[in-house]
């Protein structure tokens, strides 16, 4: 035991429950009391949250502290609410004079105003709320007393633009409170030293201790063993619904994680279709209304639910109910993400967390096996933090002007203490400041973009008080597709899901959905949302009105958010499994047979090479390759390869990309072109495609305009919200497109054009990963000309030109198409 002692009231609280503080919890307390910051890495269920708050409880135990002492920052609103509940209980049981409050986007305006004037001792919030708080004048009155910041699930914060905004907020807090110390918590960190530097940067000169907690029960992870036929493609996992239902019945509470909101809606609807015993099964994802999500969370905490179908909204740190099993439906995409989700089951250090992986298709079986191996070895593949974006910095600069006038030298020095911006040059900072102040060279003639002015004393200040109001309405870095509220009404004269009378006012809000989806619907069309089958009745302002329906064939909305890329680490493991026939005994028999057929008909991809198959089918010719680098990288590769094939007169017609492979088809005989040397695969896959080919494609692509829209919103050039109203997605897109055209023509090196190119390369095109793949396979491309489709190519060919079939019809149609393709691959001749 360390020399650090707990106050008797806290010590007695542990004793009366038969507990004692764990070593890593006392280590955090001792480190804090010695004047240091900390990064604590500990397994899920190890009591990290208590470790983070223990120094605060010790310092606040006597009731003499006045003001805000500790700021807790979470990546999820739900996690902040959960931590408030779990922290308030021991405080109440000990009778400590400590106030704890959450502050999220769901907190009422009156309460938020009161919190600025009289904050609690401990406030639990999100990066966006921190940015909002420090943008108010006299923020020093609120944060001047601050002693500690607790960053929960740090790995989930630092890899996105939210993390960049948070880093800038921490630098401002360190200025307002020079004695500030930071405690960061995480269970899944691939490079601890890098994250320690990240939290040490704002409090320069202060020691930051790296604390590891080893031990805990190893998780129990397995893949569903099914007697059903594994699909060749698709992501619904409909084949496993019956088995999942039986598994749910055998457990207390099961969390069923999926990777997208559309998968959540499909799975939830599918489970209710077979829920003959009326088990309490709920749905939880980010598009549902706050009321609906809180209702589900409360039911979980009270142990009233048998299962919850959820997305990433519940995969970080939340400890609700008696969850004894986690099911990952679909491939997990990363071992660190899988470890996080596993930790939601048996959220106790000494009890093993149990998880079941349910692959949606045959390729996902390989990914699930790779994840099981990685988890069992304790391997992490969390992302590293990135250099900071210019659009995020522009937002922060405007926010600091809203707080108080500033000198450029002072703000620049402060920004350098944020890890993502530690290498920011003064020239670049001045360009960003000029953009915030005037809009840049091409826009400075327009008064609406004149947001800052420099006074005689050299300080920059906002040009009008309304600028601050607009800034606070539009703060944040999470840019989703334009959303509309979905309001449930009682349709008048309802007939076959279509209202024949006027739509009445009012009705319960079910949540929000992407605006574009409703542009594809006609009144009377049905779709699944919020776990119900709904009929679209019409639009009014920024709301979609719907009614309940009993249609048996509703559409499933496709959401643009929520997709995860396959990590490089898992991709390399998948390649290794395919290249190791001696390990195939671990796989389901039907997957092993599939790989064996591939070996007989063609060849298998090697771990360090690229297999390229070419074959005719019908009137077209196909090129299929297997990089296993994720959909984003494959889509970019497909775009660039088709451009090159056009120049080589190979007459490509199109391409389709999956997480694992890429197929290109056209009219030219690709096998013959390669055999005769008129088409060189080494030249086709040369890294120089990421130069001029990429630039020329970007110049023509609508992708740049979509990316620019997001950067312009974050940077404050385009505002989504105005007092009393909100712009529609169409209005935002039109404004962004007009500004992009002006800048691209008159100022192509504008700071936002640069930010757009950077974002497109990193987030939407995965250029870095594609470049690494092209380097890896240089001179290691294996070409296999075939007379017909190969077994391995069956899944990707199923994705070509597939019809938008929904429900069970889609499953049977894909199964039928897969059988036909496999018969082709095996040379079966039908009469």
PDB file of C-alpha atoms in Angstrom, residues 275-446:
ATOM      1  CA  UNK A 275     -40.439 -12.166 -30.323  1.00  0.00           C
ATOM      2  CA  UNK A 276     -43.259 -14.550 -29.551  1.00  0.00           C
ATOM      3  CA  UNK A 277     -42.661 -14.356 -25.790  1.00  0.00           C
ATOM      4  CA  UNK A 278     -42.759 -10.530 -25.847  1.00  0.00           C
ATOM      5  CA  UNK A 279     -39.351 -10.163 -24.244  1.00  0.00           C
ATOM      6  CA  UNK A 280     -38.517  -6.535 -23.348  1.00  0.00           C
ATOM      7  CA  UNK A 281     -36.109  -5.650 -26.190  1.00  0.00           C
ATOM      8  CA  UNK A 282     -35.206  -1.995 -26.830  1.00  0.00           C
ATOM      9  CA  UNK A 283     -33.422   0.115 -29.438  1.00  0.00           C
ATOM     10  CA  UNK A 284     -30.767   2.807 -28.835  1.00  0.00           C
ATOM     11  CA  UNK A 285     -28.961   4.944 -31.415  1.00  0.00           C
ATOM     12  CA  UNK A 286     -28.033   8.571 -31.929  1.00  0.00           C
ATOM     13  CA  UNK A 287     -30.916   9.552 -34.210  1.00  0.00           C
ATOM     14  CA  UNK A 288     -33.607   8.687 -31.690  1.00  0.00           C
ATOM     15  CA  UNK A 289     -35.069  11.454 -29.564  1.00  0.00           C
ATOM     16  CA  UNK A 290     -33.417  12.301 -26.250  1.00  0.00           C
ATOM     17  CA  UNK A 291     -36.552  11.212 -24.403  1.00  0.00           C
ATOM     18  CA  UNK A 292     -36.520   7.817 -26.082  1.00  0.00           C
ATOM     19  CA  UNK A 293     -32.833   7.230 -25.348  1.00  0.00           C
ATOM     20  CA  UNK A 294     -33.154   8.281 -21.713  1.00  0.00           C
ATOM     21  CA  UNK A 295     -36.148   5.990 -21.316  1.00  0.00           C
ATOM     22  CA  UNK A 296     -34.099   3.036 -22.568  1.00  0.00           C
ATOM     23  CA  UNK A 297     -31.133   3.980 -20.364  1.00  0.00           C
ATOM     24  CA  UNK A 298     -33.334   4.192 -17.267  1.00  0.00           C
ATOM     25  CA  UNK A 299     -34.906   0.813 -18.032  1.00  0.00           C
ATOM     26  CA  UNK A 300     -31.417  -0.686 -18.414  1.00  0.00           C
ATOM     27  CA  UNK A 301     -30.280   0.753 -15.088  1.00  0.00           C
ATOM     28  CA  UNK A 302     -33.345  -0.745 -13.400  1.00  0.00           C
ATOM     29  CA  UNK A 303     -32.760  -4.166 -14.959  1.00  0.00           C
ATOM     30  CA  UNK A 304     -36.069  -4.132 -16.841  1.00  0.00           C
ATOM     31  CA  UNK A 305     -34.703  -5.070 -20.276  1.00  0.00           C
ATOM     32  CA  UNK A 306     -33.651  -8.425 -21.669  1.00  0.00           C
ATOM     33  CA  UNK A 307     -31.786  -6.926 -24.618  1.00  0.00           C
ATOM     34  CA  UNK A 308     -30.851  -3.628 -26.253  1.00  0.00           C
ATOM     35  CA  UNK A 309     -29.931  -3.272 -29.919  1.00  0.00           C
ATOM     36  CA  UNK A 310     -27.479  -0.368 -30.046  1.00  0.00           C
ATOM     37  CA  UNK A 311     -24.726   1.427 -31.936  1.00  0.00           C
ATOM     38  CA  UNK A 312     -21.599   3.135 -30.567  1.00  0.00           C
ATOM     39  CA  UNK A 313     -23.864   5.307 -28.382  1.00  0.00           C
ATOM     40  CA  UNK A 314     -23.477   2.666 -25.643  1.00  0.00           C
ATOM     41  CA  UNK A 315     -19.958   1.329 -26.205  1.00  0.00           C
ATOM     42  CA  UNK A 316     -17.902   3.680 -24.034  1.00  0.00           C
ATOM     43  CA  UNK A 317     -17.610   3.246 -20.297  1.00  0.00           C
ATOM     44  CA  UNK A 318     -21.304   3.032 -19.509  1.00  0.00           C
ATOM     45  CA  UNK A 319     -22.222   0.740 -16.621  1.00  0.00           C
ATOM     46  CA  UNK A 320     -25.960   0.080 -16.712  1.00  0.00           C
ATOM     47  CA  UNK A 321     -27.993  -2.831 -15.492  1.00  0.00           C
ATOM     48  CA  UNK A 322     -26.970  -6.439 -15.173  1.00  0.00           C
ATOM     49  CA  UNK A 323     -25.443  -6.928 -18.627  1.00  0.00           C
ATOM     50  CA  UNK A 324     -23.933 -10.409 -18.787  1.00  0.00           C
ATOM     51  CA  UNK A 325     -23.401 -10.763 -22.548  1.00  0.00           C
ATOM     52  CA  UNK A 326     -22.295  -8.523 -25.389  1.00  0.00           C
ATOM     53  CA  UNK A 327     -23.066  -9.550 -28.960  1.00  0.00           C
ATOM     54  CA  UNK A 328     -21.256  -7.885 -31.844  1.00  0.00           C
ATOM     55  CA  UNK A 329     -23.429  -8.290 -34.948  1.00  0.00           C
ATOM     56  CA  UNK A 330     -21.211  -7.772 -37.972  1.00  0.00           C
ATOM     57  CA  UNK A 331     -17.445  -7.536 -37.943  1.00  0.00           C
ATOM     58  CA  UNK A 332     -15.990  -5.291 -35.191  1.00  0.00           C
ATOM     59  CA  UNK A 333     -13.530  -3.468 -37.525  1.00  0.00           C
ATOM     60  CA  UNK A 334     -10.903  -3.168 -34.771  1.00  0.00           C
ATOM     61  CA  UNK A 335      -9.624  -5.020 -31.718  1.00  0.00           C
ATOM     62  CA  UNK A 336      -9.631  -1.910 -29.491  1.00  0.00           C
ATOM     63  CA  UNK A 337     -13.258  -1.191 -30.386  1.00  0.00           C
ATOM     64  CA  UNK A 338     -14.137  -4.811 -29.660  1.00  0.00           C
ATOM     65  CA  UNK A 339     -12.419  -4.629 -26.257  1.00  0.00           C
ATOM     66  CA  UNK A 340     -14.440  -1.531 -25.402  1.00  0.00           C
ATOM     67  CA  UNK A 341     -17.696  -3.216 -26.289  1.00  0.00           C
ATOM     68  CA  UNK A 342     -16.802  -6.452 -24.511  1.00  0.00           C
ATOM     69  CA  UNK A 343     -16.241  -4.421 -21.356  1.00  0.00           C
ATOM     70  CA  UNK A 344     -19.931  -3.541 -21.156  1.00  0.00           C
ATOM     71  CA  UNK A 345     -20.626  -7.112 -19.993  1.00  0.00           C
ATOM     72  CA  UNK A 346     -19.877  -8.074 -16.365  1.00  0.00           C
ATOM     73  CA  UNK A 347     -18.474  -4.606 -15.752  1.00  0.00           C
ATOM     74  CA  UNK A 348     -16.287  -5.903 -12.926  1.00  0.00           C
ATOM     75  CA  UNK A 349     -12.529  -6.395 -12.905  1.00  0.00           C
ATOM     76  CA  UNK A 350     -12.422  -9.931 -11.512  1.00  0.00           C
ATOM     77  CA  UNK A 351     -15.283 -11.353 -13.609  1.00  0.00           C
ATOM     78  CA  UNK A 352     -14.639 -12.213 -17.261  1.00  0.00           C
ATOM     79  CA  UNK A 353     -16.576 -10.192 -19.798  1.00  0.00           C
ATOM     80  CA  UNK A 354     -18.388 -12.439 -22.252  1.00  0.00           C
ATOM     81  CA  UNK A 355     -18.927 -11.586 -25.884  1.00  0.00           C
ATOM     82  CA  UNK A 356     -20.247 -13.317 -28.981  1.00  0.00           C
ATOM     83  CA  UNK A 357     -19.322 -12.275 -32.532  1.00  0.00           C
ATOM     84  CA  UNK A 358     -21.914 -12.801 -35.251  1.00  0.00           C
ATOM     85  CA  UNK A 359     -20.399 -12.285 -38.723  1.00  0.00           C
ATOM     86  CA  UNK A 360     -22.807 -11.046 -41.390  1.00  0.00           C
ATOM     87  CA  UNK A 361     -21.044 -12.742 -44.286  1.00  0.00           C
ATOM     88  CA  UNK A 362     -18.157 -15.070 -45.079  1.00  0.00           C
ATOM     89  CA  UNK A 363     -15.441 -12.451 -45.323  1.00  0.00           C
ATOM     90  CA  UNK A 364     -16.557 -11.119 -41.948  1.00  0.00           C
ATOM     91  CA  UNK A 365     -15.896 -14.560 -40.458  1.00  0.00           C
ATOM     92  CA  UNK A 366     -12.213 -14.016 -41.228  1.00  0.00           C
ATOM     93  CA  UNK A 367     -12.322 -10.550 -39.666  1.00  0.00           C
ATOM     94  CA  UNK A 368     -14.077 -11.869 -36.570  1.00  0.00           C
ATOM     95  CA  UNK A 369     -11.455 -14.605 -36.193  1.00  0.00           C
ATOM     96  CA  UNK A 370      -8.708 -11.975 -36.509  1.00  0.00           C
ATOM     97  CA  UNK A 371     -10.415  -9.903 -33.803  1.00  0.00           C
ATOM     98  CA  UNK A 372     -10.719 -12.895 -31.458  1.00  0.00           C
ATOM     99  CA  UNK A 373      -6.998 -13.592 -31.820  1.00  0.00           C
ATOM    100  CA  UNK A 374      -6.065  -9.939 -31.294  1.00  0.00           C
ATOM    101  CA  UNK A 375      -8.236  -9.609 -28.176  1.00  0.00           C
ATOM    102  CA  UNK A 376      -6.867 -12.836 -26.688  1.00  0.00           C
ATOM    103  CA  UNK A 377      -3.336 -11.487 -27.166  1.00  0.00           C
ATOM    104  CA  UNK A 378      -4.261  -8.085 -25.713  1.00  0.00           C
ATOM    105  CA  UNK A 379      -3.291  -6.321 -28.958  1.00  0.00           C
ATOM    106  CA  UNK A 380      -4.497  -2.752 -29.427  1.00  0.00           C
ATOM    107  CA  UNK A 381      -5.148  -0.924 -32.694  1.00  0.00           C
ATOM    108  CA  UNK A 382      -6.541   2.426 -31.553  1.00  0.00           C
ATOM    109  CA  UNK A 383      -5.762   5.364 -33.823  1.00  0.00           C
ATOM    110  CA  UNK A 384      -3.074   7.950 -33.190  1.00  0.00           C
ATOM    111  CA  UNK A 385      -4.064  11.620 -32.842  1.00  0.00           C
ATOM    112  CA  UNK A 386      -3.622  13.745 -35.967  1.00  0.00           C
ATOM    113  CA  UNK A 387      -2.275  17.265 -36.579  1.00  0.00           C
ATOM    114  CA  UNK A 388      -5.005  19.831 -36.052  1.00  0.00           C
ATOM    115  CA  UNK A 389      -7.387  21.015 -38.754  1.00  0.00           C
ATOM    116  CA  UNK A 390      -7.488  24.611 -39.931  1.00  0.00           C
ATOM    117  CA  UNK A 391     -11.292  24.758 -39.759  1.00  0.00           C
ATOM    118  CA  UNK A 392     -11.304  23.735 -36.085  1.00  0.00           C
ATOM    119  CA  UNK A 393      -8.661  26.338 -35.291  1.00  0.00           C
ATOM    120  CA  UNK A 394     -10.684  29.022 -37.098  1.00  0.00           C
ATOM    121  CA  UNK A 395     -13.703  28.143 -34.943  1.00  0.00           C
ATOM    122  CA  UNK A 396     -11.588  28.402 -31.784  1.00  0.00           C
ATOM    123  CA  UNK A 397     -10.073  31.758 -32.795  1.00  0.00           C
ATOM    124  CA  UNK A 398     -13.553  33.204 -33.264  1.00  0.00           C
ATOM    125  CA  UNK A 399     -14.641  31.757 -29.931  1.00  0.00           C
ATOM    126  CA  UNK A 400     -11.721  33.397 -28.135  1.00  0.00           C
ATOM    127  CA  UNK A 401     -12.667  36.738 -29.680  1.00  0.00           C
ATOM    128  CA  UNK A 402     -16.223  36.227 -28.393  1.00  0.00           C
ATOM    129  CA  UNK A 403     -14.773  35.715 -24.906  1.00  0.00           C
ATOM    130  CA  UNK A 404     -12.572  38.796 -24.870  1.00  0.00           C
ATOM    131  CA  UNK A 405     -10.399  40.904 -27.203  1.00  0.00           C
ATOM    132  CA  UNK A 406      -7.000  39.276 -27.732  1.00  0.00           C
ATOM    133  CA  UNK A 407      -3.516  40.054 -28.975  1.00  0.00           C
ATOM    134  CA  UNK A 408      -2.436  37.797 -31.828  1.00  0.00           C
ATOM    135  CA  UNK A 409       0.925  37.068 -30.180  1.00  0.00           C
ATOM    136  CA  UNK A 410      -0.739  35.919 -26.973  1.00  0.00           C
ATOM    137  CA  UNK A 411      -3.292  33.679 -28.658  1.00  0.00           C
ATOM    138  CA  UNK A 412      -0.673  32.142 -30.948  1.00  0.00           C
ATOM    139  CA  UNK A 413       1.525  31.267 -27.961  1.00  0.00           C
ATOM    140  CA  UNK A 414      -1.467  29.702 -26.191  1.00  0.00           C
ATOM    141  CA  UNK A 415      -2.466  27.636 -29.240  1.00  0.00           C
ATOM    142  CA  UNK A 416       1.030  26.157 -29.463  1.00  0.00           C
ATOM    143  CA  UNK A 417       0.367  24.465 -26.103  1.00  0.00           C
ATOM    144  CA  UNK A 418      -2.347  22.318 -27.751  1.00  0.00           C
ATOM    145  CA  UNK A 419      -0.770  19.052 -28.956  1.00  0.00           C
ATOM    146  CA  UNK A 420      -2.381  18.962 -32.446  1.00  0.00           C
ATOM    147  CA  UNK A 421      -1.172  22.533 -33.088  1.00  0.00           C
ATOM    148  CA  UNK A 422       2.244  22.390 -31.434  1.00  0.00           C
ATOM    149  CA  UNK A 423       4.000  22.784 -34.821  1.00  0.00           C
ATOM    150  CA  UNK A 424       1.699  25.494 -36.205  1.00  0.00           C
ATOM    151  CA  UNK A 425       3.732  28.167 -37.979  1.00  0.00           C
ATOM    152  CA  UNK A 426       3.101  31.837 -37.360  1.00  0.00           C
ATOM    153  CA  UNK A 427       2.501  32.390 -41.073  1.00  0.00           C
ATOM    154  CA  UNK A 428      -0.269  29.817 -41.089  1.00  0.00           C
ATOM    155  CA  UNK A 429      -1.789  31.192 -37.882  1.00  0.00           C
ATOM    156  CA  UNK A 430      -1.874  34.678 -39.387  1.00  0.00           C
ATOM    157  CA  UNK A 431      -3.618  33.342 -42.502  1.00  0.00           C
ATOM    158  CA  UNK A 432      -6.268  31.642 -40.346  1.00  0.00           C
ATOM    159  CA  UNK A 433      -6.707  34.823 -38.294  1.00  0.00           C
ATOM    160  CA  UNK A 434      -7.147  36.823 -41.503  1.00  0.00           C
ATOM    161  CA  UNK A 435      -9.753  34.329 -42.712  1.00  0.00           C
ATOM    162  CA  UNK A 436     -11.708  34.610 -39.449  1.00  0.00           C
ATOM    163  CA  UNK A 437     -11.536  38.390 -39.602  1.00  0.00           C
ATOM    164  CA  UNK A 438     -12.350  38.957 -43.290  1.00  0.00           C
ATOM    165  CA  UNK A 439     -13.171  35.664 -45.021  1.00  0.00           C
ATOM    166  CA  UNK A 440      -9.908  35.827 -46.945  1.00  0.00           C
ATOM    167  CA  UNK A 441      -8.830  37.684 -50.083  1.00  0.00           C
ATOM    168  CA  UNK A 442     -11.708  36.568 -52.303  1.00  0.00           C
ATOM    169  CA  UNK A 443     -14.412  37.287 -49.701  1.00  0.00           C
ATOM    170  CA  UNK A 444     -13.156  40.360 -47.876  1.00  0.00           C
ATOM    171  CA  UNK A 445     -15.325  42.677 -49.986  1.00  0.00           C
ATOM    172  CA  UNK A 446     -18.460  41.136 -48.437  1.00  0.00           C
TER     173      UNK A 446
END
